Coordinates of C-alpha atoms in Angstrom, one line a residue:
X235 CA -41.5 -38.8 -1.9
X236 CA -37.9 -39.0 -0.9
X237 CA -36.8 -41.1 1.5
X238 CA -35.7 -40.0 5.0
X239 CA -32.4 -38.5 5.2
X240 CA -32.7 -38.2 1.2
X241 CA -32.3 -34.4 0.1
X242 CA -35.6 -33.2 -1.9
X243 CA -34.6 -33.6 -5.6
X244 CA -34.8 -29.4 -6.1
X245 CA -31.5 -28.8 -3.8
X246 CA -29.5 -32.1 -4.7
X247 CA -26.2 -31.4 -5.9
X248 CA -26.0 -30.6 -9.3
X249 CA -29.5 -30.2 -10.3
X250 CA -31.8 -27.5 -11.8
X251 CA -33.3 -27.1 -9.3
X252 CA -30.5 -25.4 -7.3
X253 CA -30.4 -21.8 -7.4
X254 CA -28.5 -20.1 -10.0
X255 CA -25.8 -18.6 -7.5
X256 CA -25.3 -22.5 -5.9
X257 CA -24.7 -23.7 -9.6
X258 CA -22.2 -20.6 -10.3
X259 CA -19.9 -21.8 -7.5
X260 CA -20.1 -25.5 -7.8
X261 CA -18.2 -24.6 -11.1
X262 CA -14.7 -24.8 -10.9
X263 CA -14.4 -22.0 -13.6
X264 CA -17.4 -19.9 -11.8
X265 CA -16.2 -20.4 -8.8
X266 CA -12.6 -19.0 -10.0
X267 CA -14.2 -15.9 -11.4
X268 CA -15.9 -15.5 -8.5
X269 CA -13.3 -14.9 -6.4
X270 CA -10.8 -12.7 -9.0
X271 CA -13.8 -10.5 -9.0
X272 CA -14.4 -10.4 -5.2
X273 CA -10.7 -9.8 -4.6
X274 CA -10.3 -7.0 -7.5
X275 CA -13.3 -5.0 -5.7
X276 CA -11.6 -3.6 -3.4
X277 CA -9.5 -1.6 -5.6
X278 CA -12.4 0.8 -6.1
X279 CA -11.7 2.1 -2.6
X280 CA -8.6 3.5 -3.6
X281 CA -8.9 6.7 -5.9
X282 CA -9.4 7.9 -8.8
X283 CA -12.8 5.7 -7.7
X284 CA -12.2 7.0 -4.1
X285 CA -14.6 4.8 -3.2
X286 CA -13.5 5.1 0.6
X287 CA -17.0 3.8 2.4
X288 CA -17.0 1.0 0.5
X289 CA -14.1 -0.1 2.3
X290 CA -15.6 -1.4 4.9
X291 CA -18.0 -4.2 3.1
X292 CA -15.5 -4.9 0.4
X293 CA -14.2 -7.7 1.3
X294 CA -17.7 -9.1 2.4
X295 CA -18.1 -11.3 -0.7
X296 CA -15.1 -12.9 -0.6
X297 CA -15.5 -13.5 3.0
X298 CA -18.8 -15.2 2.2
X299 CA -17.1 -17.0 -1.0
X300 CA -14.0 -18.5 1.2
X301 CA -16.9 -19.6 4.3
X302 CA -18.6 -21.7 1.7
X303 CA -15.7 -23.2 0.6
X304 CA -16.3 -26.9 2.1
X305 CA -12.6 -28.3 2.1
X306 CA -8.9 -26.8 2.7
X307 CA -8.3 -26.9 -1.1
X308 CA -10.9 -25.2 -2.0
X309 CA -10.2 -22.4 0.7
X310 CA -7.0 -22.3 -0.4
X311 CA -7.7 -22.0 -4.0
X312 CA -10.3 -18.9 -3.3
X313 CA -7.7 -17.3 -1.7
X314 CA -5.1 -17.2 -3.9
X315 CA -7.3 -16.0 -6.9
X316 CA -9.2 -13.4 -4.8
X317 CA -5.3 -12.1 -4.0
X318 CA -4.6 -12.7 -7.8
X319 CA -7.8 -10.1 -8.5
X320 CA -6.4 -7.9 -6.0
X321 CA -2.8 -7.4 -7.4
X322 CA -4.3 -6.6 -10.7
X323 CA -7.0 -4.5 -10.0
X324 CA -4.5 -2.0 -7.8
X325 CA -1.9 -2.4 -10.1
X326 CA -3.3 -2.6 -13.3
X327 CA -2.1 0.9 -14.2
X328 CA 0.9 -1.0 -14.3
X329 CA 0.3 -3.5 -17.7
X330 CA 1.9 -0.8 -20.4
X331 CA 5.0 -1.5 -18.7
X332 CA 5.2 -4.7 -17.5
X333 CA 2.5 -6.4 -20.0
X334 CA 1.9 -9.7 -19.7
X335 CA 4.2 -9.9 -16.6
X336 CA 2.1 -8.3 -14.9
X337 CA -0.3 -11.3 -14.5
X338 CA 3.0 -13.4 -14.0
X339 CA 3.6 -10.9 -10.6
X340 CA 0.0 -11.2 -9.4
X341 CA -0.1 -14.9 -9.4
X342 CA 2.8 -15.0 -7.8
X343 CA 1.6 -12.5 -4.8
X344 CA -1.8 -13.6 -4.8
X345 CA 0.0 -16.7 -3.3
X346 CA 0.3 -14.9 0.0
X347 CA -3.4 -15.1 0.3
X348 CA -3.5 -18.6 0.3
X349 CA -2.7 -19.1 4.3
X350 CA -5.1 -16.3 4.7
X351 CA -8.0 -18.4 2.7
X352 CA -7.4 -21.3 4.9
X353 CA -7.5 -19.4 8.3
X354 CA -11.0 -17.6 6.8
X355 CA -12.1 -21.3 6.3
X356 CA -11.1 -22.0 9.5
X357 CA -12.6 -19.1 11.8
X358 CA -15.7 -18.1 9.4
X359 CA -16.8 -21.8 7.9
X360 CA -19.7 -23.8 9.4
X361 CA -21.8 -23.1 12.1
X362 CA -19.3 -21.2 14.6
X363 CA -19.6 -20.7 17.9
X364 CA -20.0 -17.6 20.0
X365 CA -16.5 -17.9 21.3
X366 CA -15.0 -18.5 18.0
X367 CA -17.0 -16.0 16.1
X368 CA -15.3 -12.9 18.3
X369 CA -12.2 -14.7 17.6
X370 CA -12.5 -14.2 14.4
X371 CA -12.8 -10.5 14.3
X372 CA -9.4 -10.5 15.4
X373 CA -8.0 -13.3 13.9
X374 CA -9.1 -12.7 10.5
X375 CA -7.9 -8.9 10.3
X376 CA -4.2 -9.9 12.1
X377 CA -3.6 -12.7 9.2
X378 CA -4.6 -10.0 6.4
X379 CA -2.3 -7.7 8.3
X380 CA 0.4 -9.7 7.9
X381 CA -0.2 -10.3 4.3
X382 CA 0.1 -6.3 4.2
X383 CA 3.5 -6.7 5.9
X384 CA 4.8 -9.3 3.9
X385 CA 4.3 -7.5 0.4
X386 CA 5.2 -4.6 1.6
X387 CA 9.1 -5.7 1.5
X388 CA 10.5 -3.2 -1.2
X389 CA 11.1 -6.6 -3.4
X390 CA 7.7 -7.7 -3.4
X391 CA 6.4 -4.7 -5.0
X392 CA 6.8 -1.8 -1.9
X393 CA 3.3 -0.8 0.2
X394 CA 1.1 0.3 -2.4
X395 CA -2.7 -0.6 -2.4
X396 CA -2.8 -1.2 1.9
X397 CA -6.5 -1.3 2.6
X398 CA -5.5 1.3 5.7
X399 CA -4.5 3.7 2.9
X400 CA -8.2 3.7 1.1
X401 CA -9.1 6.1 4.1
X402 CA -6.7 9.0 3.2
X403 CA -9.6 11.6 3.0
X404 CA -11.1 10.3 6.2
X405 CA -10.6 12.4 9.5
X406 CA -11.4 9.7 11.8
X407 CA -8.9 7.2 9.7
X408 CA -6.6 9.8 9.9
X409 CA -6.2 10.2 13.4
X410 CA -6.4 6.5 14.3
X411 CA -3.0 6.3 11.8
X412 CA -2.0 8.9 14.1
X413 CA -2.1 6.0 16.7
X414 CA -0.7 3.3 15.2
X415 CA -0.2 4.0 11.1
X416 CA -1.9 2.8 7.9
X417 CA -1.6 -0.4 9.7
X418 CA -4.2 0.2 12.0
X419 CA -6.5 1.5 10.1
X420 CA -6.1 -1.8 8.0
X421 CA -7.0 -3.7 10.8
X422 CA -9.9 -1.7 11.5
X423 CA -11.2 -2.2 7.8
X424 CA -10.7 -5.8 7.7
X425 CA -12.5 -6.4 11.3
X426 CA -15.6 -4.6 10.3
X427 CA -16.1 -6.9 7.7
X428 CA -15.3 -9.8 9.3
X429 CA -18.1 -8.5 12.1
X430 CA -20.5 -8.0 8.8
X431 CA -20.1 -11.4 7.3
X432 CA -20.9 -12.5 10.3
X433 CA -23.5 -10.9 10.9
X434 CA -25.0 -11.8 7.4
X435 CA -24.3 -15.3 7.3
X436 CA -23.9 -17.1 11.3
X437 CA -27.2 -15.9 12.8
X438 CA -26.2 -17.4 16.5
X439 CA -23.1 -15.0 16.5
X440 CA -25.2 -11.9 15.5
X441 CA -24.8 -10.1 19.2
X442 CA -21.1 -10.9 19.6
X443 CA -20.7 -9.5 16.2
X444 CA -23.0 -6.2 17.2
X445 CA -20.8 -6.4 20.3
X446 CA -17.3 -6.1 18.1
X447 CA -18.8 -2.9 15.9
X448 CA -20.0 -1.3 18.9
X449 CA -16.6 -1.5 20.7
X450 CA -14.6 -0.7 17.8
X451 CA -16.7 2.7 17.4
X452 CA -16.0 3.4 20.7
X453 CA -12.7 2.7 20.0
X454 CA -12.4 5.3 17.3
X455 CA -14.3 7.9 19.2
X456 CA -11.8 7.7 22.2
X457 CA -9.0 7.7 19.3
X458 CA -10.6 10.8 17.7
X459 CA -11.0 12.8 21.4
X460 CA -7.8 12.0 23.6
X461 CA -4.8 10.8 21.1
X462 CA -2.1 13.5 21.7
X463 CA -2.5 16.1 18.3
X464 CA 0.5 18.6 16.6
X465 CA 0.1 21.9 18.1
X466 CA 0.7 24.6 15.3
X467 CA 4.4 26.5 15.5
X468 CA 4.0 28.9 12.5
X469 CA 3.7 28.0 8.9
X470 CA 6.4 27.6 6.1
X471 CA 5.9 29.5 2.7
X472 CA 6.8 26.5 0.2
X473 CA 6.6 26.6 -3.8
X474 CA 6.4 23.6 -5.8
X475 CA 7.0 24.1 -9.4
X476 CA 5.2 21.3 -11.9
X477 CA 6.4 21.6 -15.4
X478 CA 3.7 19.4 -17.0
X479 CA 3.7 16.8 -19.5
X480 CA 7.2 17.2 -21.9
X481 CA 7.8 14.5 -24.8
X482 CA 9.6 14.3 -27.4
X483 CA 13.1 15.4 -28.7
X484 CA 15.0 17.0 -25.8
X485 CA 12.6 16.7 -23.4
X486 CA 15.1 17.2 -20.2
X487 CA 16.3 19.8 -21.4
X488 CA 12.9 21.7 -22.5
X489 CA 11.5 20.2 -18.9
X490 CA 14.0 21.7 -17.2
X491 CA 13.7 25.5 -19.5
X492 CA 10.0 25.0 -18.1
X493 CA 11.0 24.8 -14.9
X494 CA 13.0 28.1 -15.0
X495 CA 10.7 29.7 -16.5
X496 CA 7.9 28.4 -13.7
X497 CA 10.3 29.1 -11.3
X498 CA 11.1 32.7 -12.4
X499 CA 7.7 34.0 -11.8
X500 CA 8.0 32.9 -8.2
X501 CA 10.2 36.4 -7.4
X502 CA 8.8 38.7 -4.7
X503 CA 6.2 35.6 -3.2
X504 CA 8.7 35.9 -0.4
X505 CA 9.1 32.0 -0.4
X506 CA 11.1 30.0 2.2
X507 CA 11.9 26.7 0.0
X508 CA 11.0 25.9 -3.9
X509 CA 10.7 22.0 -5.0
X510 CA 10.8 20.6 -8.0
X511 CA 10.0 17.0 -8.9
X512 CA 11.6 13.8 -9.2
X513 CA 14.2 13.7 -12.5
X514 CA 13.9 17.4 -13.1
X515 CA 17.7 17.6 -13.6
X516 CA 19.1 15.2 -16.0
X517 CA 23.0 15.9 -15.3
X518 CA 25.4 15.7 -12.3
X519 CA 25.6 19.1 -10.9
X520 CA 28.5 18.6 -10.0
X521 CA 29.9 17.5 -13.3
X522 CA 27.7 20.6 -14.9
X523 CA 28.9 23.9 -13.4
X524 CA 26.5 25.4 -16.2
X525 CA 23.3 23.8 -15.3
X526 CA 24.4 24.3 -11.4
X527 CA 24.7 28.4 -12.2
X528 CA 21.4 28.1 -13.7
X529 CA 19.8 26.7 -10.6
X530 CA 21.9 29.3 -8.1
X531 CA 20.4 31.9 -9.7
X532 CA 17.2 31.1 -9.6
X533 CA 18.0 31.2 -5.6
X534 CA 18.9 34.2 -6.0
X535 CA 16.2 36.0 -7.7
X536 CA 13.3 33.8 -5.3
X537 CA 15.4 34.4 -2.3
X538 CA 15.4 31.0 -1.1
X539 CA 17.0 27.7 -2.0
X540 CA 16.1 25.5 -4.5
X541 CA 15.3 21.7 -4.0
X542 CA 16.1 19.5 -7.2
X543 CA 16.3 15.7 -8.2
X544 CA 19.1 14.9 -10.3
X545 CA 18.3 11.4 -12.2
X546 CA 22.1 11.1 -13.9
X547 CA 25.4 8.9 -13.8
X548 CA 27.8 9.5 -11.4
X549 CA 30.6 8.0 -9.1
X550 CA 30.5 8.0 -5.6
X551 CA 33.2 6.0 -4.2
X552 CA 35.3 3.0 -5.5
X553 CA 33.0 0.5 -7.6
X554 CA 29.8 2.8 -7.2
X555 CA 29.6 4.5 -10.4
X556 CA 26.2 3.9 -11.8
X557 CA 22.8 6.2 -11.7
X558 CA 21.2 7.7 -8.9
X559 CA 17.8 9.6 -8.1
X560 CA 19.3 12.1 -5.5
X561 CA 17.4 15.0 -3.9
X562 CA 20.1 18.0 -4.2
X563 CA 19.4 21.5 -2.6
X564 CA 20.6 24.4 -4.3
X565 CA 21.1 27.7 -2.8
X566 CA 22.4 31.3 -3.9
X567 CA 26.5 29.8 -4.4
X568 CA 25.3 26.5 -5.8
X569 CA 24.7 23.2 -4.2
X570 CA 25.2 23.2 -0.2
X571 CA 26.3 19.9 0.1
X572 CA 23.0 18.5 1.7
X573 CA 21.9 15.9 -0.8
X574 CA 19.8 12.8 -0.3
X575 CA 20.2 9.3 -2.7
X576 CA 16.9 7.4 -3.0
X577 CA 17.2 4.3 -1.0
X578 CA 14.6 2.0 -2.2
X579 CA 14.2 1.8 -6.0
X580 CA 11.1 0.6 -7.7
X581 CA 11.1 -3.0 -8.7
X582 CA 11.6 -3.3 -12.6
X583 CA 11.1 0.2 -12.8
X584 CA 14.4 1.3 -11.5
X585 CA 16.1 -2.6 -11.2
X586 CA 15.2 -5.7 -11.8
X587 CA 15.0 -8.1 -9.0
X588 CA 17.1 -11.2 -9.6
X589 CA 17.9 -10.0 -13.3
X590 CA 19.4 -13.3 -14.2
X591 CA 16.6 -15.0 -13.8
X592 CA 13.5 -12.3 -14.2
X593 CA 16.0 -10.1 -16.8
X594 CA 13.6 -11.2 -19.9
X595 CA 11.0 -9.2 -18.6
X596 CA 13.4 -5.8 -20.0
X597 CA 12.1 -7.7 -23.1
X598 CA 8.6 -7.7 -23.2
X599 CA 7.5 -4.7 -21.1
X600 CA 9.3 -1.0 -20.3
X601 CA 11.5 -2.7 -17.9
X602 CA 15.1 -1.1 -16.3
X603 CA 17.8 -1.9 -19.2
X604 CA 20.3 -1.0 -15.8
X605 CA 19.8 -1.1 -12.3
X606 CA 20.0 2.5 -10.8
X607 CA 22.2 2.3 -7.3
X608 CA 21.4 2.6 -3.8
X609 CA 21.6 5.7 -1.1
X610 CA 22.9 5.0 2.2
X611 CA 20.7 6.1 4.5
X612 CA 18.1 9.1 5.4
X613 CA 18.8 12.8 5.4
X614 CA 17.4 15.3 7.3
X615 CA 18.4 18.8 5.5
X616 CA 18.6 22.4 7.1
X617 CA 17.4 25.9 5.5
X618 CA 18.6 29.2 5.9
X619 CA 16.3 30.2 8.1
X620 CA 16.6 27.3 10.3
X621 CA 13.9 24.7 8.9
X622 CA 14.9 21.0 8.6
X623 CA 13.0 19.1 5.7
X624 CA 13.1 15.4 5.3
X625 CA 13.0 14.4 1.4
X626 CA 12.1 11.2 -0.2
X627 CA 11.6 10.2 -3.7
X628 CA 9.2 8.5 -5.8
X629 CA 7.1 5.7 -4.3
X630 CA 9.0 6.1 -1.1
X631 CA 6.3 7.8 0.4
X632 CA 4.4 5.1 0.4
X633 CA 7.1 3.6 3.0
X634 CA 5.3 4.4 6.7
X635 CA 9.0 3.6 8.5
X636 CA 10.9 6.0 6.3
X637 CA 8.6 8.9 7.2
X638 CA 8.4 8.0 10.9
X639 CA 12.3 8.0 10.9
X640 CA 12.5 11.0 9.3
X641 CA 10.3 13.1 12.0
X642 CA 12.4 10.8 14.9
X643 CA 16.0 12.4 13.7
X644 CA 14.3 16.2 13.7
X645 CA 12.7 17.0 10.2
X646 CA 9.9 19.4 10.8
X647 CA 8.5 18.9 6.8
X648 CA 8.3 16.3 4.6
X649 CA 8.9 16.2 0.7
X650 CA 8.4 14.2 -1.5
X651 CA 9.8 14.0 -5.1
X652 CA 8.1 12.1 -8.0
X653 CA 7.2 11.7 -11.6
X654 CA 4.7 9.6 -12.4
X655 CA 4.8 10.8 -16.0
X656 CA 4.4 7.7 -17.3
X657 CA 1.2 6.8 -15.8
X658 CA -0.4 10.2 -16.4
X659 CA -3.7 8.8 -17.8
X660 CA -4.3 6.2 -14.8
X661 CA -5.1 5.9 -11.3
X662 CA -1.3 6.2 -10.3
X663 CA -0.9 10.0 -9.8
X664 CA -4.1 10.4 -7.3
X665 CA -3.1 7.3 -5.7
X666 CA 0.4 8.5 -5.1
X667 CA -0.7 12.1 -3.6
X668 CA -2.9 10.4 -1.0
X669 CA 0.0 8.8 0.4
X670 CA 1.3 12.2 2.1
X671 CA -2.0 12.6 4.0
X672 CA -1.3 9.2 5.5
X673 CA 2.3 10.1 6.1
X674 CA 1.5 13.3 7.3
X675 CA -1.0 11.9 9.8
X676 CA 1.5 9.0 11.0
X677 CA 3.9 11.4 12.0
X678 CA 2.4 15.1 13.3
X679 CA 4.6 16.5 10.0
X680 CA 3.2 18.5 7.1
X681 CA 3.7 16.7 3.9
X682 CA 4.7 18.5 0.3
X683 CA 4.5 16.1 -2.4
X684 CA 5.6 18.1 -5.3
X685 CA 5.8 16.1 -9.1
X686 CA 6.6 16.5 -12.7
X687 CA 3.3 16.3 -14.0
X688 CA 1.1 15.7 -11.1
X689 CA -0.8 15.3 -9.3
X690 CA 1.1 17.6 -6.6
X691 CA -0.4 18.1 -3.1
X692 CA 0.3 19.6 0.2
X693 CA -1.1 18.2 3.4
X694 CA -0.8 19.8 7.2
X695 CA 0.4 18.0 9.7
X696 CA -3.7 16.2 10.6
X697 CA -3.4 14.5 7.0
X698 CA -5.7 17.7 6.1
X699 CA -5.4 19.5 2.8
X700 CA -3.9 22.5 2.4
X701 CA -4.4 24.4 -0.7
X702 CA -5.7 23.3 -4.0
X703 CA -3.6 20.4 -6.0
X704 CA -2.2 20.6 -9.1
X705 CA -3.6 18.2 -11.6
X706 CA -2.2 16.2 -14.6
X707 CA -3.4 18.9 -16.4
X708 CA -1.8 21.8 -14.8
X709 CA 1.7 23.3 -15.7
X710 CA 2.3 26.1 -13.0
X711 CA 4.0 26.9 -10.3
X712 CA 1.8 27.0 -6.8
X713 CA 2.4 28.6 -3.3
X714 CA 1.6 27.2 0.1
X715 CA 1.1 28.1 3.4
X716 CA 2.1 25.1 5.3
X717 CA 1.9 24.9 8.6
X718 CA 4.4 23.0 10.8
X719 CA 4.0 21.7 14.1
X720 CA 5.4 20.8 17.6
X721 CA 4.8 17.1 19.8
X722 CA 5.2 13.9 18.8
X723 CA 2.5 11.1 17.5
X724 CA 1.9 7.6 19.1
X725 CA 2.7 6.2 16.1
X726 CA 6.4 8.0 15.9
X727 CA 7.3 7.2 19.7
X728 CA 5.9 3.3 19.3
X729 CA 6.0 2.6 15.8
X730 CA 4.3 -0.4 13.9
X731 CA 3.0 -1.9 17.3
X732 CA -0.3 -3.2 15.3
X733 CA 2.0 -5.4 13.5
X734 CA 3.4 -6.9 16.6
X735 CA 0.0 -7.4 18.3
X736 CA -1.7 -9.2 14.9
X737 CA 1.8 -11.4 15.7
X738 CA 0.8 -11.8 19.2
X739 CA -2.8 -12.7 18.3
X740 CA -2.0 -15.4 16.0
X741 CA 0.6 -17.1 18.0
X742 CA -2.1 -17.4 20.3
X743 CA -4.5 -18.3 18.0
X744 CA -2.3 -21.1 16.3
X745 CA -1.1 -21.8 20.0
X746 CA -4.3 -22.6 21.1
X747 CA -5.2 -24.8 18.0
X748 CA -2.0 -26.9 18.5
X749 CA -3.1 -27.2 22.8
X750 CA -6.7 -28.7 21.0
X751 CA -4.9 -30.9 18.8
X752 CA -2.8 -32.6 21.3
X753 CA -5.5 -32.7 24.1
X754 CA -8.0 -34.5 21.0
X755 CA -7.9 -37.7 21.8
X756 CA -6.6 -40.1 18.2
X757 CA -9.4 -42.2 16.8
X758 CA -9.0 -45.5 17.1
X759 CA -7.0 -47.9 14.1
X760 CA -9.9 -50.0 12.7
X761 CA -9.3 -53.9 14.1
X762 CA -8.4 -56.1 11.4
X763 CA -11.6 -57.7 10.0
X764 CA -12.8 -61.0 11.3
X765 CA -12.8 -64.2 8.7
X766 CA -15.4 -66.6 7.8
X767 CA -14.5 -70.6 8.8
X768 CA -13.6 -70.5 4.9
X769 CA -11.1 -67.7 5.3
X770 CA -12.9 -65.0 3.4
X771 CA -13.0 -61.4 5.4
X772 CA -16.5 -61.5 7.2
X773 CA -19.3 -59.5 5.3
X774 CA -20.9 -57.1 7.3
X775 CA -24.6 -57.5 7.3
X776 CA -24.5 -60.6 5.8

């Protein structure tokens, strides 16, 4: 019989007779695979899994994994590899390229999750009270928010894989981004999990918890009836003209012949705009009177103008001669003059950050052999008919500020240009069309998000669907009836005020902590010990 105080022998550290979970994570190694795997399941929220419900208990697990955790360290460690899972599991379309750098990247920015491990530990680990069990449900989601922020500097990879963005297809989502953006909705996500691990694992904070999901629905229901909505204006009749898949010998040249030819069949479907896809013209127009005739006339025969991305050399000033992805318009005479440079490039697709010190990575993955230069700033473009469309390009779209300044300096529609060819067979292409339902949401502007090889999609100005896509299977030209809209969205008159408030909430939080620290009384330095009439230290119990 085991003494009192003793543990039983069955649950004693380290003995069979500890359950099989308990075992798993008193291993270092099991433990570590633990959490890669609880950070990577998320990623299944995201399509092609489109997963989108799971959202909302996904990060349960690692929740429950980083509560357990016992010390700082250990936190800590859980955190980082749960954000090491993460970063591969949403990028991992990415290894072709990058390879083995890939898991170099991912360790790197599963550092950022490392703060977020401790303040888990802190918040979620032993018995917490009532008081700060509600703290957490906004403590928790404001630190994760800020790891969002953090890696979504254009350096660090861009926005891609925000937990707000999992909810694309969601109605509800949709119109609380209308609110305050993907960044929102991300906070949203993160706090109903937070309530759900606590309700699964601290039974005295089980009403407080119930309390949090209760007023958070309400939340969303207000959201859903009285946040201001677009009102309709009339619709815009816009073609977007997908080559498909060309390799081999030539292909610009025999992408761009398929193009024509798409974009040929479009005469008499009385359209107001046509838009290709990113690096649909391989030349400088301007250096290529030919290929620029080609394009006029195709203005001609649709009747409307013709918007193209060039991906070609060219100088535009003194010292900036180099390659750009610019979004050109082309109208009956040629090019108007309206033409758009893509501002933020793709890290190591486009340029390598820091290339003297990450430039081997050209050598053991599809990294840029040159850096591609810089635009200057957004462009809001008019039509004939009086239409003004803001274009991006490429992953752009992912950026919620670019589209929300956009729609501030008067674009009524949104384009995007991209490829994606390169990732046909992954998760990349769907994952890159549900960005404009976001954008489109955010802002009160329909989005067009028209590619090489797809997938191409079209959403109204709700985030809602318009038409069929074209899959990475699909070589056609496709006609839309887009409708625009009037008014302004909370989120374009107050931009990324979630950000500021998850700010605001853990300056109070860490605020607060240092107040408790200083008021905590230190414990007292141990006296020195007494000595014996022999001069040896004094034995206690002896």
């Amino acid at each position: 019989m085991p003494m009192r105080g003793e543990r039983p022998p069955a649950v004693r550290a380290g003995e069979g007779g500890a359950r099989p979970y308990e075992r798993l994570l008193r291993s270092r190694t099991g433990r570590g695979v633990a959490a890669l795997c609880a950070g990577a399941l998320p990623a299944l929220t995201f399509p092609t899994p489109s997963l989108w419900w799971l959202a909302y208990v996904a990060l349960v697990p690692w929740l429950l994994l980083i509560r357990s955790a016992g010390t700082g360290r250990r936190a800590a460690a859980d955190g980082w590899l749960g954000g090491v899972g993460f970063m591969l599991a949403v990028h991992h379309w990415l290894m072709p390229s990058l390879h083995v750098f890939i898991v170099v990247l991912a360790a790197l920015l599963g550092l950022l999750w490392v703060p977020w491990g401790l303040l888990v530990a802190r918040m979620l680990g032993g018995p917490p009270s009532v008081l700060r069990s509600a703290a957490a449900v906004a403590v928790v989601p404001s630190g994760w928010l800020m790891i969002e922020l953090v890696r979504s500097w254009e350096g660090l990879g861009g926005p891609w894989g925000l937990l707000g963005a999992s909810q694309w297809d969601v109605p509800p989502a949709l119109r609380v981004a209308s609110v305050g953006g993907v960044w929102l909705v991300s906070l949203g996500v993160v706090a109903v999990n937070t309530a759900l691990t606590l309700l699964l694992a601290v039974p005295a904070a089980r009403t407080s918890a119930a309390a949090c999901l209760v007023a958070g629905a309400i939340g969303v229901g207000a959201t859903v009836a009285w946040a201001p909505q677009p009102r309709v204006s009339g619709t815009a009749r816009i073609a977007v003209v997908q080559p498909g898949l060309v390799e081999g010998p030539r292909s610009v040249e025999r992408r761009f012949a398929r193009g024509e030819e798409l974009t040929r069949g479009l005469d008499g479907r009385g359209v107001d705009l046509v838009v290709w896809g990113e690096s649909s013209v391989g030349v400088d127009l301007s250096r290529s009177p030919g290929t620029a005739d080609r394009v006029a006339a195709l203005s001609r025969l649709v009747g409307a103008d013709v918007l193209v991305n060039m991906d070609a050399r060219r100088t535009d000033g003194p010292g900036r001669t180099g390659i750009f992805k610019s979004a050109v318009l082309v109208g009956p005479e040629g090019p108007t003059g309206d033409r758009y440079d893509k501002m933020r490039l793709v890290p190591f697709g486009e340029y390598v950050p820091a290339r003297g010190l990450l430039g081997w990575a050209t050598s053991v993955g599809k990294a840029a052999g040159e850096d591609r230069l810089r635009g200057s700033g957004p462009v809001v473009m008019d039509l004939p008919d009086g239409l003004r469309v803001g274009p991006l390009v490429c992953f752009e779209s992912a950026f919620p500020d670019m589209s929300r300044q956009l729609a501030k300096d008067g674009a009524q529609l949104l384009l995007a240009q991209s490829s994606t060819s390169t990732f046909q067979h992954s998760w990349a292409p769907a994952q890159h069309a549900s960005l404009g339902a976001l954008r489109a949401a955010e802002t009160g502007r329909p989005m067009v998000h028209a590619t090489l090889t797809g997938v191409s999609a079209v959403y109204g100005p709700r985030g809602e669907r318009v038409g069929a896509p074209l899959g990475t299977d699909a070589s056609e030209a496709a006609v839309y009836d887009v409708p625009l809209a009037r008014g302004t969205t909370l989120y374009v008159r107050l931009g990324a005020w979630p950000v500021y408030g998850a700010l605001a909430v853990l300056a109070v939080f860490l605020g607060a902590a240092g107040l408790r620290r200083l008021r905590t009384p230190a414990p007292p330095r141990p006296g020195r010990p007494a000595r014996t009439a022999g001069g040896s230290p004094e034995r206690p119990g002896r």
